[in-house]
Every structure is written in C-alpha cells, then in structure tokens.
Amino acid sequence: MSTFKVVVSNIQQITPLIKQFSFIREDGASLPPFSGGSHVVVAMNINGRLHRNPYSLMGSPQAPDTYHIAVRLQEHSRGGSAYLHHEVKVGSQLEITYPNNLFALDKRARKHLLVAGGIGITPFMSQIEDLIRTKANYELHYAYRSQDHAAFTSTLKEKCDERIRVYVESEGLSIDLKALLSKQPLGTHVYVCGPNAMVVALIETARSLGWPENHIHSEQFLAPPSGEPFKVKLAKSNIEVHVPAEMSMLEAIEAAGVDAPYSCRGGACGRCELEVIRTDGVLVHQDHYLSEADKAAGKKIMPCVSRAKCHSLEINL
Amino acid sequence: MERGYWIRSKPVYSTLVWQQQANAHIVLVEGSAGGLAAMKLFQQMHPEHPTKVLYARNPVVQQDLSIPLSKVVPDALLMFETTEESLVAFEAHLSSACMGLRIYVAGSERFIWQVAQMADKYGIDDSDIIKELVGTLARPIYCVHCKTISYEAHTNIKKCDGCGKQLFVRDHFSRRLGAYMGLMVDAEDPGQIPSIEEIYP
C-alpha cells in the first residue's frame, strides 16, 4: 500500500472515550479527495512494533484541507487506540495510506437509509456531506449507549435537520429494525455500521423482509482477535514465521520483513487473501469476506483477522 | 451461429417460484401462456404476504385464462385487455410500494423487459425480478444504425421498421434498451442477403 506522512494538526475530546484527530500533509501538499465512506489505514510504531489500524475519514470529501478521524478508546485495546489517545499529540507525525472506499453510497438509490451504532457513526460523517451536496434523499438513524457516548450529535442535528433520529439506550430507546425496514419506499438502499450484533440483526431483518442483497450495505472492521500461537511457512519466500498469541498473522508476516497485500486490515475487503497449501490443524476463519463454502473448503485465508489452530500452516506467499 | 457459443449479455430466464422472504408480491403475466404461468405459481401455494396479480389478456393465443385465474386468485387479480394497460397499473403500484416487494413476470421478451425498465425507474434492478419467458420467442431488435427498436422478430434476419435495412439478429442483448442488437447484414456485400429462416417462433 502506498502511504504518505501526515502531522497531527488538532486533537479534540469528543466524548469521554472518543477523540478526534485532524491531519495535514507533512510536505504541505494538498490531501487527496475521497468519497463518502472512505477509510485510511494509520501506521503506528509502538515500542518497535508496527500497528496498522483502519479509520473512517470524516468531514467534507470534496477538497479536504484536513483529514479527520475519530477514535474510540477500546476497553481491550491491542495498543492502537490507546497509543492514539495517550501518546499522540499535536505535532506528532504519522503515516497513512491513501483513502480507500469499501462503504460507498450506491448512486442508483432513490433513498439512502443510514443506520449507525456508537462509533459506527464515523463513515456516515463523510457520506452525509456527499448526500447533502448532491441533494439526495436520506435518513440517519443513530443509536448510542448514553449521552456520554453522543459523539457528533449536535453537529449532525444541525446538518441533517429533520432527517436524523437518535436513540439513546440509557433512555430506553432502540431502533425497531423491522418497523423501520418494512416501510421504506422502493429503491431504498440501507447502510449499517456499528457493533456486530446490530449489523447482523439489520442484515437478517432486511433479508427476511425481502430486501435484495444489493440494497444492503454494511461495514464493520474487526480488530484482530488473539488466539493460540502457531507457525506459518511462507512457501515462496521459503521462511518460517512465528505468530504469537496477541499478533495477527498479517502483522507477524510483515514483522518478518515480507510484503503481504492488505487494505482494510479488518476482515472486510478481501485484499489480503492468501492461498493455503497445507496445515496440520484447522483454520479459524474470523473474517466476513469469504463465503461459507470457501471457509469450509479451507483453501483460502484472510491473515488480517484469521488464524489457525495448528502447529504449522503453509501458505503460498 | 457456432454451437457452444455464449454471449454473457443474453438473458437467462427461469420459471416463476415464490420468494419466501418478502414483504409483498406482484405478479405480471401476459397472454394465455402467462396466465398459465400464474396458475402454476398458485399451484405451489398461496403466499401469506399481500399479493397482486396483473393479467393482461392480450395476446390470447390459445385460451383466455381469466375465468380459472379468477377462481384461483379471487381477491388479488386485476385484469387488463392490453399489456400497456397492465403496465400503467404496475407503475401506479410501484409508486406507493415499499422495499421487500417481490416482482414476478411471465410473458414475451418484450413484455419482460418493459416490466424491468419500469421497475428500474423505481430503483429495482432487473436481477431482482423473477422472469419466465413464455408464449413466444420473438425478439425485440435494436437497429444499431438508426436506433429504432422493431418488435416481433421471428427470423434470423429482419427488416428494420425505422430505416428498412435488413438486420442480422444477434444474441448480444442490452438490458437498458430491453432489446437484442441488430446489424445490417449486407453492409459489406450490398444486396447479398443470406436465407431468412424462422428461428424465434
């Protein structure tokens, strides 16, 4: 992935757990434009180990003079969110990839229904800019735990006017997905980003009501889960890499100095797919890219989030 | 045409089968063969969601199925004399319909793609419409020279209704136009028209 260097130009505490970071280009050049829903991968050198986390770009995609990301401090952070929250200051230098969009608005939609849960609001922050600019028909439904978690609510209320509805869980409000999805006009596309349970519930509700697959869009980047350590043999490079419990296979391969393809690093895009040659155990698929048939066949693996329960695994890299 | 030759744009049709996951259903059928396709659909089951059947009697080739259909689908059947009238009713239905409406169509290729184009105006992709080709294999032909669409091509070569050129009827299909491409067959050897045969009865 090609990257460029940025400098942190501003940091804002949005909620007790969410900070917004603003970046400008280190070389003073203008930032690449992007489309609503795009993300960048931020590289962080934490105690000699390279972390790369994807974050949605917020703000206006047209001609951005600044990039904005919002980061929630994770309770069980693997290091990335804690590093951004505690170590990164105004003036810090970071390296980011060019924007990539895995959560684009479908321009054929006659109406866009956006459903966000918690920090899942971030990709919609730039999509809304696009929707307002193109005068598109849209509705935003935003659910969060309590007023303490109400990130960007006042900004959104101002921008979206009567098109936004918020649901505060601590006040007993939640989105009635069935009611919401059963009364949408023909030609509506639905987009969901939030916790796993919410994403799954929305997709299943939409399907059960007869929504065609190509009208349902979701984004959910997974943090690489930890597991048992194992060894990966890289057939083409002819080296063996140890994958520790708390490191993803992709990170371990990179740490060994081998260039592996990647894009979202969250099990969503499919870019990092590798061919499995053999294993003496079982593959533990954790992505939401491969089909159930592919997962069962055991010939492919997404090393950004998936692992193997084995002593050794051989892949074609 | 070579055997085993395949053009990806050429539509593949199935038979009408109820989609279990739905909010509502609308079934559009044309002519006697379309009426029979609707009868067969209701032999599978009566769906639990709100359902409408739009039956255009025309063209009646063998028998008018409006009486048996009205027995099988008593409260959900709307009858029309022409396909055009049924399409007007279809559009009125689409304008107030919600996501989850399943669309089924059985008829000629011309009718199927008229329905698809109407649904497209309301943001529904043709791949989400259940389509059954019945009655006739006649093709709508788009003249790549004068842009006229001629209907009812039963033969491998058909004279364009617009410019009068003899068009070779290809398998190359445009979903946007709802028609097969037709190219002047004697462009290189004017007057040399191969034998014309009926292959789309």
Short mmCIF file of C-alpha atoms in Angstrom, two decimals:
data_model
loop_
_atom_site.label_atom_id
_atom_site.label_comp_id
_atom_site.label_asym_id
_atom_site.label_seq_id
_atom_site.Cartn_x
_atom_site.Cartn_y
_atom_site.Cartn_z
CA MET A 1 0.00 0.00 0.00
CA SER A 2 1.35 3.42 -0.85
CA THR A 3 1.41 5.79 2.08
CA PHE A 4 2.25 9.37 2.89
CA LYS A 5 3.24 11.26 6.01
CA VAL A 6 0.89 13.49 7.95
CA VAL A 7 1.21 15.73 11.00
CA VAL A 8 -1.46 15.90 13.69
CA SER A 9 -2.82 19.45 13.50
CA ASN A 10 -5.59 19.24 16.08
CA ILE A 11 -6.99 16.88 18.71
CA GLN A 12 -10.45 17.25 20.23
CA GLN A 13 -12.03 15.28 23.02
CA ILE A 14 -15.49 14.47 21.60
CA THR A 15 -16.82 12.23 24.37
CA PRO A 16 -15.07 10.79 27.45
CA LEU A 17 -13.95 7.86 25.25
CA ILE A 18 -13.71 9.38 21.75
CA LYS A 19 -11.03 11.71 20.44
CA GLN A 20 -10.98 13.34 17.04
CA PHE A 21 -7.60 13.69 15.31
CA SER A 22 -7.00 16.07 12.44
CA PHE A 23 -4.16 15.56 9.99
CA ILE A 24 -2.42 17.77 7.45
CA ARG A 25 0.19 16.62 4.98
CA GLU A 26 3.72 16.90 6.24
CA ASP A 27 5.04 18.17 2.90
CA GLY A 28 2.33 20.87 2.75
CA ALA A 29 0.79 19.42 -0.44
CA SER A 30 -2.97 19.11 -0.70
CA LEU A 31 -4.66 15.95 0.52
CA PRO A 32 -6.22 13.53 -1.95
CA PRO A 33 -10.02 13.91 -2.25
CA PHE A 34 -12.11 10.92 -1.28
CA SER A 35 -15.69 9.70 -1.48
CA GLY A 36 -18.06 9.43 1.47
CA GLY A 37 -17.46 6.25 3.49
CA SER A 38 -13.72 6.01 2.72
CA HIS A 39 -11.12 4.97 5.26
CA VAL A 40 -7.37 5.26 5.68
CA VAL A 41 -5.02 2.90 7.48
CA VAL A 42 -2.90 4.66 10.11
CA ALA A 43 0.52 3.17 10.80
CA MET A 44 1.86 3.50 14.35
CA ASN A 45 5.22 2.43 15.66
CA ILE A 46 4.50 1.25 19.19
CA ASN A 47 7.57 0.06 21.11
CA GLY A 48 9.26 -1.07 17.94
CA ARG A 49 6.20 -2.92 16.66
CA LEU A 50 4.24 -1.61 13.71
CA HIS A 51 0.49 -1.33 14.20
CA ARG A 52 -1.80 -0.51 11.32
CA ASN A 53 -5.44 0.35 12.08
CA PRO A 54 -8.18 1.42 9.65
CA TYR A 55 -10.25 4.52 10.46
CA SER A 56 -13.05 6.17 8.50
CA LEU A 57 -12.42 9.64 7.16
CA MET A 58 -14.91 12.22 8.32
CA GLY A 59 -15.71 15.71 7.07
CA SER A 60 -16.03 17.02 3.57
CA PRO A 61 -14.64 14.69 0.89
CA GLN A 62 -14.54 17.31 -1.91
CA ALA A 63 -11.30 19.22 -1.45
CA PRO A 64 -10.16 18.46 2.05
CA ASP A 65 -7.50 20.69 3.59
CA THR A 66 -7.55 18.44 6.64
CA TYR A 67 -8.39 14.79 7.29
CA HIS A 68 -10.37 13.92 10.39
CA ILE A 69 -10.71 10.56 12.11
CA ALA A 70 -12.46 9.72 15.38
CA VAL A 71 -11.00 7.03 17.61
CA ARG A 72 -12.78 5.32 20.47
CA LEU A 73 -10.54 4.14 23.28
CA GLN A 74 -11.16 0.40 23.28
CA GLU A 75 -11.55 -1.36 26.62
CA HIS A 76 -9.33 -4.17 25.43
CA SER A 77 -7.11 -2.16 23.12
CA ARG A 78 -4.38 -4.10 21.35
CA GLY A 79 -2.40 -0.89 21.50
CA GLY A 80 -3.60 1.23 18.58
CA SER A 81 -6.41 3.20 20.18
CA ALA A 82 -4.54 3.55 23.49
CA TYR A 83 -1.48 4.83 21.62
CA LEU A 84 -3.52 7.41 19.71
CA HIS A 85 -5.32 8.50 22.86
CA HIS A 86 -2.32 8.68 25.18
CA GLU A 87 0.83 9.17 23.12
CA VAL A 88 -0.16 11.15 20.05
CA LYS A 89 -0.04 14.93 20.49
CA VAL A 90 -0.50 17.93 18.20
CA GLY A 91 2.61 17.94 16.03
CA SER A 92 3.07 14.14 16.13
CA GLN A 93 3.94 12.55 12.80
CA LEU A 94 2.05 9.55 11.43
CA GLU A 95 1.99 7.59 8.21
CA ILE A 96 -1.33 6.88 6.48
CA THR A 97 -2.45 5.09 3.33
CA TYR A 98 -4.32 6.80 0.52
CA PRO A 99 -8.10 6.70 1.09
CA ASN A 100 -9.94 3.58 0.01
CA ASN A 101 -13.70 3.09 -0.04
CA LEU A 102 -15.33 -0.20 0.93
CA PHE A 103 -18.55 1.50 2.03
CA ALA A 104 -19.56 3.66 -0.91
CA LEU A 105 -23.03 5.10 -1.40
CA ASP A 106 -24.92 3.46 -4.26
CA LYS A 107 -25.70 6.31 -6.64
CA ARG A 108 -28.70 4.46 -8.10
CA ALA A 109 -30.52 4.59 -4.76
CA ARG A 110 -33.73 6.63 -4.66
CA LYS A 111 -33.34 6.90 -0.90
CA HIS A 112 -30.43 6.21 1.44
CA LEU A 113 -31.19 4.81 4.90
CA LEU A 114 -28.18 5.16 7.20
CA VAL A 115 -28.10 3.19 10.45
CA ALA A 116 -25.26 3.84 12.92
CA GLY A 117 -24.42 2.37 16.30
CA GLY A 118 -21.91 4.14 18.57
CA ILE A 119 -18.53 4.81 16.95
CA GLY A 120 -20.07 3.32 13.78
CA ILE A 121 -21.21 6.88 13.07
CA THR A 122 -17.78 7.78 11.60
CA PRO A 123 -18.18 6.60 7.96
CA PHE A 124 -21.54 8.38 7.81
CA MET A 125 -19.91 11.69 8.74
CA SER A 126 -18.43 11.96 5.24
CA GLN A 127 -21.31 10.19 3.47
CA ILE A 128 -23.69 12.83 4.82
CA GLU A 129 -21.54 15.56 3.27
CA ASP A 130 -21.93 13.81 -0.09
CA LEU A 131 -25.68 13.31 0.40
CA ILE A 132 -26.26 16.94 1.33
CA ARG A 133 -24.14 18.18 -1.58
CA THR A 134 -25.99 16.02 -4.11
CA LYS A 135 -29.38 16.87 -2.50
CA ALA A 136 -30.10 13.16 -2.12
CA ASN A 137 -32.98 11.72 -0.16
CA TYR A 138 -31.68 10.19 3.06
CA GLU A 139 -32.44 9.42 6.70
CA LEU A 140 -29.95 8.84 9.52
CA HIS A 141 -30.83 6.61 12.46
CA TYR A 142 -28.17 6.85 15.16
CA ALA A 143 -28.16 4.71 18.31
CA TYR A 144 -25.74 5.03 21.23
CA ARG A 145 -25.50 3.92 24.82
CA SER A 146 -25.93 7.15 26.78
CA GLN A 147 -25.44 10.90 26.50
CA ASP A 148 -21.78 10.22 27.41
CA HIS A 149 -21.45 8.43 24.08
CA ALA A 150 -23.28 11.04 21.98
CA ALA A 151 -20.48 11.72 19.51
CA PHE A 152 -21.14 14.47 16.95
CA THR A 153 -24.87 14.54 17.74
CA SER A 154 -25.21 18.31 17.80
CA THR A 155 -23.22 18.73 14.56
CA LEU A 156 -25.35 16.07 12.91
CA LYS A 157 -28.62 17.56 14.14
CA GLU A 158 -27.60 20.87 12.63
CA LYS A 159 -26.56 19.34 9.30
CA CYS A 160 -29.33 16.78 8.92
CA ASP A 161 -32.20 18.78 10.38
CA GLU A 162 -35.32 16.61 10.42
CA ARG A 163 -33.55 13.74 8.65
CA ILE A 164 -31.83 12.45 11.81
CA ARG A 165 -33.28 10.36 14.62
CA VAL A 166 -31.27 9.45 17.68
CA TYR A 167 -31.89 6.53 20.01
CA VAL A 168 -30.32 6.68 23.47
CA GLU A 169 -30.18 3.22 25.01
CA SER A 170 -29.99 4.50 28.61
CA GLU A 171 -33.27 6.33 27.97
CA GLY A 172 -34.85 3.10 26.83
CA LEU A 173 -34.80 3.89 23.13
CA SER A 174 -33.66 1.44 20.49
CA ILE A 175 -34.21 1.12 16.76
CA ASP A 176 -37.16 -1.07 15.79
CA LEU A 177 -35.46 -2.54 12.73
CA LYS A 178 -38.49 -4.42 11.48
CA ALA A 179 -40.73 -1.37 11.66
CA LEU A 180 -38.07 0.81 10.05
CA LEU A 181 -37.21 -1.56 7.20
CA SER A 182 -40.76 -2.59 6.33
CA LYS A 183 -41.93 0.90 5.42
CA GLN A 184 -39.11 2.11 3.15
CA PRO A 185 -40.06 3.18 -0.37
CA LEU A 186 -38.98 1.07 -3.31
CA GLY A 187 -35.41 1.81 -4.42
CA THR A 188 -34.09 2.43 -0.88
CA HIS A 189 -30.57 1.28 -0.02
CA VAL A 190 -29.67 0.63 3.61
CA TYR A 191 -26.20 1.14 5.11
CA VAL A 192 -25.24 -0.06 8.57
CA CYS A 193 -22.11 0.41 10.66
CA GLY A 194 -21.85 -0.42 14.34
CA PRO A 195 -21.42 -3.29 16.77
CA ASN A 196 -21.56 -6.82 15.38
CA ALA A 197 -24.97 -7.65 16.89
CA MET A 198 -26.53 -4.57 15.30
CA VAL A 199 -25.01 -5.21 11.88
CA VAL A 200 -26.11 -8.86 11.89
CA ALA A 201 -29.63 -8.01 13.13
CA LEU A 202 -30.10 -5.39 10.45
CA ILE A 203 -28.88 -7.62 7.60
CA GLU A 204 -31.08 -10.51 8.75
CA THR A 205 -34.15 -8.31 9.19
CA ALA A 206 -33.70 -6.76 5.74
CA ARG A 207 -33.29 -10.19 4.13
CA SER A 208 -36.32 -11.63 5.90
CA LEU A 209 -38.41 -8.72 4.60
CA GLY A 210 -37.31 -9.47 1.05
CA TRP A 211 -34.72 -6.73 0.56
CA PRO A 212 -32.42 -7.74 -2.31
CA GLU A 213 -28.77 -8.28 -1.32
CA ASN A 214 -27.51 -5.44 -3.48
CA HIS A 215 -29.60 -2.96 -1.47
CA ILE A 216 -27.95 -3.92 1.85
CA HIS A 217 -24.55 -2.41 2.69
CA SER A 218 -22.56 -2.87 5.86
CA GLU A 219 -19.17 -2.02 7.22
CA GLN A 220 -17.54 -3.48 10.22
CA PHE A 221 -13.81 -3.65 10.72
CA LEU A 222 -12.79 -6.29 13.20
CA ALA A 223 -9.82 -5.94 15.48
CA PRO A 224 -7.56 -8.96 15.01
CA PRO A 225 -8.56 -11.34 17.80
CA SER A 226 -5.84 -13.06 19.80
CA GLY A 227 -5.52 -16.85 19.86
CA GLU A 228 -3.00 -19.59 20.24
CA PRO A 229 0.47 -19.14 18.75
CA PHE A 230 1.36 -21.11 15.61
CA LYS A 231 3.95 -21.22 12.83
CA VAL A 232 3.44 -20.11 9.22
CA LYS A 233 5.68 -21.39 6.47
CA LEU A 234 5.86 -18.99 3.54
CA ALA A 235 6.36 -21.23 0.52
CA LYS A 236 7.66 -18.68 -1.99
CA SER A 237 9.80 -16.72 0.47
CA ASN A 238 10.95 -20.01 1.99
CA ILE A 239 10.90 -18.77 5.56
CA GLU A 240 9.05 -19.74 8.69
CA VAL A 241 7.26 -17.09 10.75
CA HIS A 242 6.15 -17.44 14.34
CA VAL A 243 2.70 -15.93 15.01
CA PRO A 244 2.46 -15.02 18.70
CA ALA A 245 -0.87 -15.18 20.54
CA GLU A 246 -1.51 -11.43 20.54
CA MET A 247 -0.34 -10.70 16.99
CA SER A 248 -2.26 -11.25 13.76
CA MET A 249 -0.82 -13.48 11.05
CA LEU A 250 -0.53 -10.46 8.75
CA GLU A 251 1.35 -8.47 11.38
CA ALA A 252 3.72 -11.38 12.02
CA ILE A 253 4.42 -11.77 8.29
CA GLU A 254 5.11 -8.05 8.00
CA ALA A 255 7.32 -8.10 11.08
CA ALA A 256 9.35 -10.84 9.40
CA GLY A 257 10.02 -8.40 6.55
CA VAL A 258 7.76 -9.98 3.94
CA ASP A 259 5.47 -7.69 1.96
CA ALA A 260 1.91 -9.01 2.05
CA PRO A 261 -1.07 -7.37 0.38
CA TYR A 262 -3.66 -5.65 2.59
CA SER A 263 -6.27 -2.95 2.53
CA CYS A 264 -8.82 -2.76 5.35
CA ARG A 265 -6.99 -4.98 7.88
CA GLY A 266 -10.38 -5.74 9.40
CA GLY A 267 -11.62 -8.84 7.59
CA ALA A 268 -13.92 -6.95 5.25
CA CYS A 269 -12.29 -6.21 1.91
CA GLY A 270 -10.66 -9.42 0.71
CA ARG A 271 -7.44 -7.78 -0.44
CA CYS A 272 -5.13 -9.83 1.80
CA GLU A 273 -6.45 -13.27 0.74
CA LEU A 274 -3.75 -15.94 0.79
CA GLU A 275 -3.72 -19.46 -0.59
CA VAL A 276 -3.39 -22.23 1.98
CA ILE A 277 -1.10 -25.04 0.84
CA ARG A 278 -1.40 -27.29 3.89
CA THR A 279 -1.92 -27.31 7.61
CA ASP A 280 -1.69 -29.92 10.36
CA GLY A 281 -4.67 -28.39 12.17
CA VAL A 282 -7.73 -26.30 11.37
CA LEU A 283 -8.17 -22.78 10.04
CA VAL A 284 -10.01 -20.36 12.32
CA HIS A 285 -11.79 -18.02 9.92
CA GLN A 286 -12.87 -14.76 11.56
CA ASP A 287 -13.39 -12.55 8.51
CA HIS A 288 -16.68 -11.60 6.90
CA TYR A 289 -15.31 -11.70 3.38
CA LEU A 290 -15.02 -15.40 2.48
CA SER A 291 -18.18 -17.34 1.73
CA GLU A 292 -19.21 -20.22 3.97
CA ALA A 293 -18.22 -22.59 1.15
CA ASP A 294 -14.75 -21.02 0.92
CA LYS A 295 -14.32 -21.25 4.67
CA ALA A 296 -15.31 -24.90 4.66
CA ALA A 297 -13.02 -25.70 1.72
CA GLY A 298 -10.01 -24.45 3.70
CA LYS A 299 -8.00 -23.30 0.67
CA LYS A 300 -8.03 -19.57 1.45
CA ILE A 301 -7.33 -17.44 4.49
CA MET A 302 -7.55 -13.75 5.34
CA PRO A 303 -4.46 -13.23 7.51
CA CYS A 304 -5.56 -9.83 8.85
CA VAL A 305 -8.05 -11.36 11.30
CA SER A 306 -8.00 -15.13 10.80
CA ARG A 307 -5.68 -17.64 12.43
CA ALA A 308 -5.01 -21.36 12.52
CA LYS A 309 -5.29 -23.80 15.36
CA CYS A 310 -2.31 -25.91 14.47
CA HIS A 311 1.42 -26.34 14.85
CA SER A 312 2.17 -25.22 11.34
CA LEU A 313 0.46 -23.77 8.33
CA GLU A 314 1.96 -23.41 4.87
CA ILE A 315 0.80 -20.59 2.62
CA ASN A 316 1.65 -19.54 -0.90
CA LEU A 317 3.44 -16.23 -0.33
CA MET B 1 -24.18 -19.35 -35.10
CA GLU B 2 -21.45 -21.64 -33.78
CA ARG B 3 -22.57 -24.30 -31.34
CA GLY B 4 -21.40 -23.81 -27.77
CA TYR B 5 -21.18 -20.10 -28.47
CA TRP B 6 -22.15 -17.98 -25.46
CA ILE B 7 -22.80 -14.29 -25.04
CA ARG B 8 -22.88 -13.15 -21.45
CA SER B 9 -25.39 -10.38 -22.04
CA LYS B 10 -28.00 -12.83 -23.33
CA PRO B 11 -30.61 -13.11 -20.57
CA VAL B 12 -31.27 -16.43 -18.87
CA TYR B 13 -34.86 -16.90 -17.75
CA SER B 14 -36.20 -19.22 -15.06
CA THR B 15 -39.68 -20.26 -14.04
CA LEU B 16 -41.84 -18.41 -11.55
CA VAL B 17 -41.24 -19.58 -7.98
CA TRP B 18 -42.41 -17.74 -4.84
CA GLN B 19 -39.67 -15.96 -2.92
CA GLN B 20 -40.18 -16.90 0.73
CA GLN B 21 -38.52 -13.77 2.10
CA ALA B 22 -40.79 -10.92 1.13
CA ASN B 23 -42.98 -8.05 2.27
CA ALA B 24 -45.42 -8.29 -0.64
CA HIS B 25 -45.67 -9.84 -4.12
CA ILE B 26 -46.77 -8.58 -7.52
CA VAL B 27 -47.15 -10.94 -10.47
CA LEU B 28 -47.42 -9.65 -14.04
CA VAL B 29 -48.43 -12.05 -16.78
CA GLU B 30 -49.22 -11.67 -20.45
CA GLY B 31 -51.43 -13.74 -22.71
CA SER B 32 -52.58 -17.34 -22.37
CA ALA B 33 -49.10 -18.67 -21.65
CA GLY B 34 -48.59 -16.00 -18.99
CA GLY B 35 -51.95 -16.85 -17.45
CA LEU B 36 -50.89 -20.46 -17.23
CA ALA B 37 -47.60 -19.45 -15.56
CA ALA B 38 -49.65 -17.57 -12.93
CA MET B 39 -51.90 -20.61 -12.44
CA LYS B 40 -48.81 -22.78 -11.89
CA LEU B 41 -47.41 -20.27 -9.41
CA PHE B 42 -50.58 -20.51 -7.32
CA GLN B 43 -50.45 -24.30 -7.53
CA GLN B 44 -47.23 -24.02 -5.47
CA MET B 45 -49.03 -22.15 -2.66
CA HIS B 46 -50.98 -19.05 -1.75
CA PRO B 47 -48.41 -16.67 -0.29
CA GLU B 48 -49.00 -15.22 3.16
CA HIS B 49 -47.94 -11.69 2.21
CA PRO B 50 -50.13 -9.21 0.33
CA THR B 51 -50.20 -10.29 -3.31
CA LYS B 52 -51.47 -8.80 -6.56
CA VAL B 53 -51.74 -10.43 -9.97
CA LEU B 54 -51.90 -8.25 -13.07
CA TYR B 55 -53.13 -10.30 -16.04
CA ALA B 56 -53.00 -8.79 -19.50
CA ARG B 57 -55.29 -10.95 -21.68
CA ASN B 58 -53.71 -9.80 -24.89
CA PRO B 59 -52.32 -11.62 -26.83
CA VAL B 60 -54.70 -14.55 -26.46
CA VAL B 61 -53.14 -17.32 -28.50
CA GLN B 62 -54.87 -20.41 -27.22
CA GLN B 63 -57.29 -19.75 -24.41
CA ASP B 64 -58.30 -16.90 -22.16
CA LEU B 65 -57.46 -17.99 -18.62
CA SER B 66 -59.27 -15.16 -16.86
CA ILE B 67 -62.04 -17.39 -15.53
CA PRO B 68 -59.88 -20.12 -13.97
CA LEU B 69 -57.45 -17.45 -12.72
CA SER B 70 -60.28 -15.55 -11.04
CA LYS B 71 -61.24 -18.77 -9.25
CA VAL B 72 -57.68 -19.41 -8.03
CA VAL B 73 -56.83 -15.79 -7.16
CA PRO B 74 -60.24 -14.30 -6.39
CA ASP B 75 -59.32 -11.16 -4.45
CA ALA B 76 -55.89 -10.32 -5.83
CA LEU B 77 -56.49 -10.41 -9.58
CA LEU B 78 -56.63 -7.36 -11.84
CA MET B 79 -57.49 -7.98 -15.48
CA PHE B 80 -56.49 -5.86 -18.48
CA GLU B 81 -57.20 -6.09 -22.17
CA THR B 82 -53.69 -4.98 -23.21
CA THR B 83 -50.18 -5.18 -21.81
CA GLU B 84 -49.94 -1.38 -21.96
CA GLU B 85 -52.84 -1.03 -19.52
CA SER B 86 -51.27 -3.54 -17.16
CA LEU B 87 -48.01 -1.57 -17.23
CA VAL B 88 -49.84 1.63 -16.26
CA ALA B 89 -51.36 -0.20 -13.28
CA PHE B 90 -47.92 -1.64 -12.44
CA GLU B 91 -46.39 1.84 -12.30
CA ALA B 92 -49.17 3.09 -10.02
CA HIS B 93 -48.45 0.15 -7.72
CA LEU B 94 -44.67 0.78 -7.73
CA SER B 95 -45.03 4.43 -6.82
CA SER B 96 -46.52 3.54 -3.44
CA ALA B 97 -44.77 0.20 -2.84
CA CYS B 98 -42.24 -0.50 -0.09
CA MET B 99 -38.93 -2.33 -0.13
CA GLY B 100 -39.50 -6.06 0.08
CA LEU B 101 -41.94 -6.14 -2.83
CA ARG B 102 -41.10 -9.17 -4.97
CA ILE B 103 -41.78 -8.81 -8.67
CA TYR B 104 -42.60 -11.76 -10.95
CA VAL B 105 -43.20 -11.55 -14.69
CA ALA B 106 -44.15 -14.13 -17.32
CA GLY B 107 -44.62 -13.22 -20.96
CA SER B 108 -42.80 -12.38 -24.14
CA GLU B 109 -39.29 -10.98 -24.02
CA ARG B 110 -40.66 -7.59 -24.97
CA PHE B 111 -43.08 -7.62 -22.02
CA ILE B 112 -40.49 -8.92 -19.55
CA TRP B 113 -38.15 -6.04 -20.36
CA GLN B 114 -40.92 -3.44 -20.36
CA VAL B 115 -41.60 -4.56 -16.79
CA ALA B 116 -37.87 -4.49 -15.97
CA GLN B 117 -37.50 -0.97 -17.35
CA MET B 118 -40.46 0.23 -15.30
CA ALA B 119 -39.03 -1.35 -12.13
CA ASP B 120 -35.65 0.25 -12.90
CA LYS B 121 -37.30 3.68 -12.73
CA TYR B 122 -38.17 2.84 -9.12
CA GLY B 123 -34.64 1.69 -8.26
CA ILE B 124 -35.16 -2.07 -8.63
CA ASP B 125 -32.52 -3.99 -10.57
CA ASP B 126 -33.70 -6.48 -13.18
CA SER B 127 -31.64 -9.19 -11.47
CA ASP B 128 -34.14 -9.00 -8.59
CA ILE B 129 -37.13 -9.72 -10.82
CA ILE B 130 -38.22 -13.34 -11.29
CA LYS B 131 -38.69 -13.74 -15.04
CA GLU B 132 -40.21 -16.52 -17.10
CA LEU B 133 -40.18 -16.41 -20.88
CA VAL B 134 -43.43 -17.86 -22.23
CA GLY B 135 -45.66 -17.68 -25.28
CA THR B 136 -43.26 -16.61 -27.98
CA LEU B 137 -39.51 -16.44 -28.55
CA ALA B 138 -39.94 -13.32 -30.71
CA ARG B 139 -37.15 -10.82 -30.05
CA PRO B 140 -37.17 -7.03 -29.78
CA ILE B 141 -34.42 -5.76 -32.13
CA TYR B 142 -32.47 -2.54 -31.73
CA CYS B 143 -31.10 -1.19 -35.00
CA VAL B 144 -27.55 -0.05 -34.27
CA HIS B 145 -27.74 2.20 -37.36
CA CYS B 146 -30.94 4.22 -36.89
CA LYS B 147 -31.66 3.37 -33.19
CA THR B 148 -35.20 2.16 -33.86
CA ILE B 149 -36.47 -0.82 -31.90
CA SER B 150 -38.51 -3.26 -34.01
CA TYR B 151 -40.58 -5.84 -32.18
CA GLU B 152 -41.68 -9.34 -33.08
CA ALA B 153 -38.53 -10.58 -34.80
CA HIS B 154 -39.23 -14.25 -35.53
CA THR B 155 -36.45 -14.69 -38.05
CA ASN B 156 -32.65 -14.60 -38.03
CA ILE B 157 -32.76 -11.58 -40.36
CA LYS B 158 -35.41 -8.88 -40.04
CA LYS B 159 -36.10 -5.65 -41.86
CA CYS B 160 -35.74 -2.60 -39.57
CA ASP B 161 -39.02 -0.73 -39.01
CA GLY B 162 -37.06 2.54 -38.99
CA CYS B 163 -34.51 2.60 -41.81
CA GLY B 164 -35.54 -0.51 -43.72
CA LYS B 165 -32.09 -2.13 -43.56
CA GLN B 166 -32.01 -5.91 -43.35
CA LEU B 167 -30.71 -6.59 -39.83
CA PHE B 168 -28.89 -9.66 -38.63
CA VAL B 169 -30.41 -10.52 -35.20
CA ARG B 170 -27.61 -11.02 -32.73
CA ASP B 171 -27.57 -12.68 -29.26
CA HIS B 172 -25.99 -9.54 -27.84
CA PHE B 173 -28.63 -8.06 -25.52
CA SER B 174 -28.97 -4.62 -23.91
CA ARG B 175 -30.75 -4.58 -20.57
CA ARG B 176 -31.08 -0.80 -20.70
CA LEU B 177 -32.87 -0.93 -24.06
CA GLY B 178 -34.51 -4.29 -23.47
CA ALA B 179 -33.55 -5.45 -26.97
CA TYR B 180 -31.11 -7.53 -28.99
CA MET B 181 -28.64 -5.78 -31.25
CA GLY B 182 -29.39 -5.83 -34.97
CA LEU B 183 -26.70 -5.12 -37.56
CA MET B 184 -27.05 -4.54 -41.28
CA VAL B 185 -26.46 -8.00 -42.73
CA ASP B 186 -25.36 -6.92 -46.19
CA ALA B 187 -23.16 -3.97 -45.24
CA GLU B 188 -20.11 -5.39 -46.99
CA ASP B 189 -21.90 -7.04 -49.90
CA PRO B 190 -24.93 -4.87 -50.65
CA GLY B 191 -27.87 -6.96 -51.77
CA GLN B 192 -26.32 -10.24 -50.60
CA ILE B 193 -28.95 -11.35 -48.07
CA PRO B 194 -28.48 -14.85 -46.65
CA SER B 195 -31.57 -17.02 -46.49
CA ILE B 196 -34.12 -15.85 -43.94
CA GLU B 197 -35.32 -18.52 -41.56
CA GLU B 198 -37.76 -18.55 -38.68
CA ILE B 199 -35.79 -19.38 -35.52
CA TYR B 200 -37.74 -17.37 -32.89
CA PRO B 201 -41.27 -18.79 -33.23
#
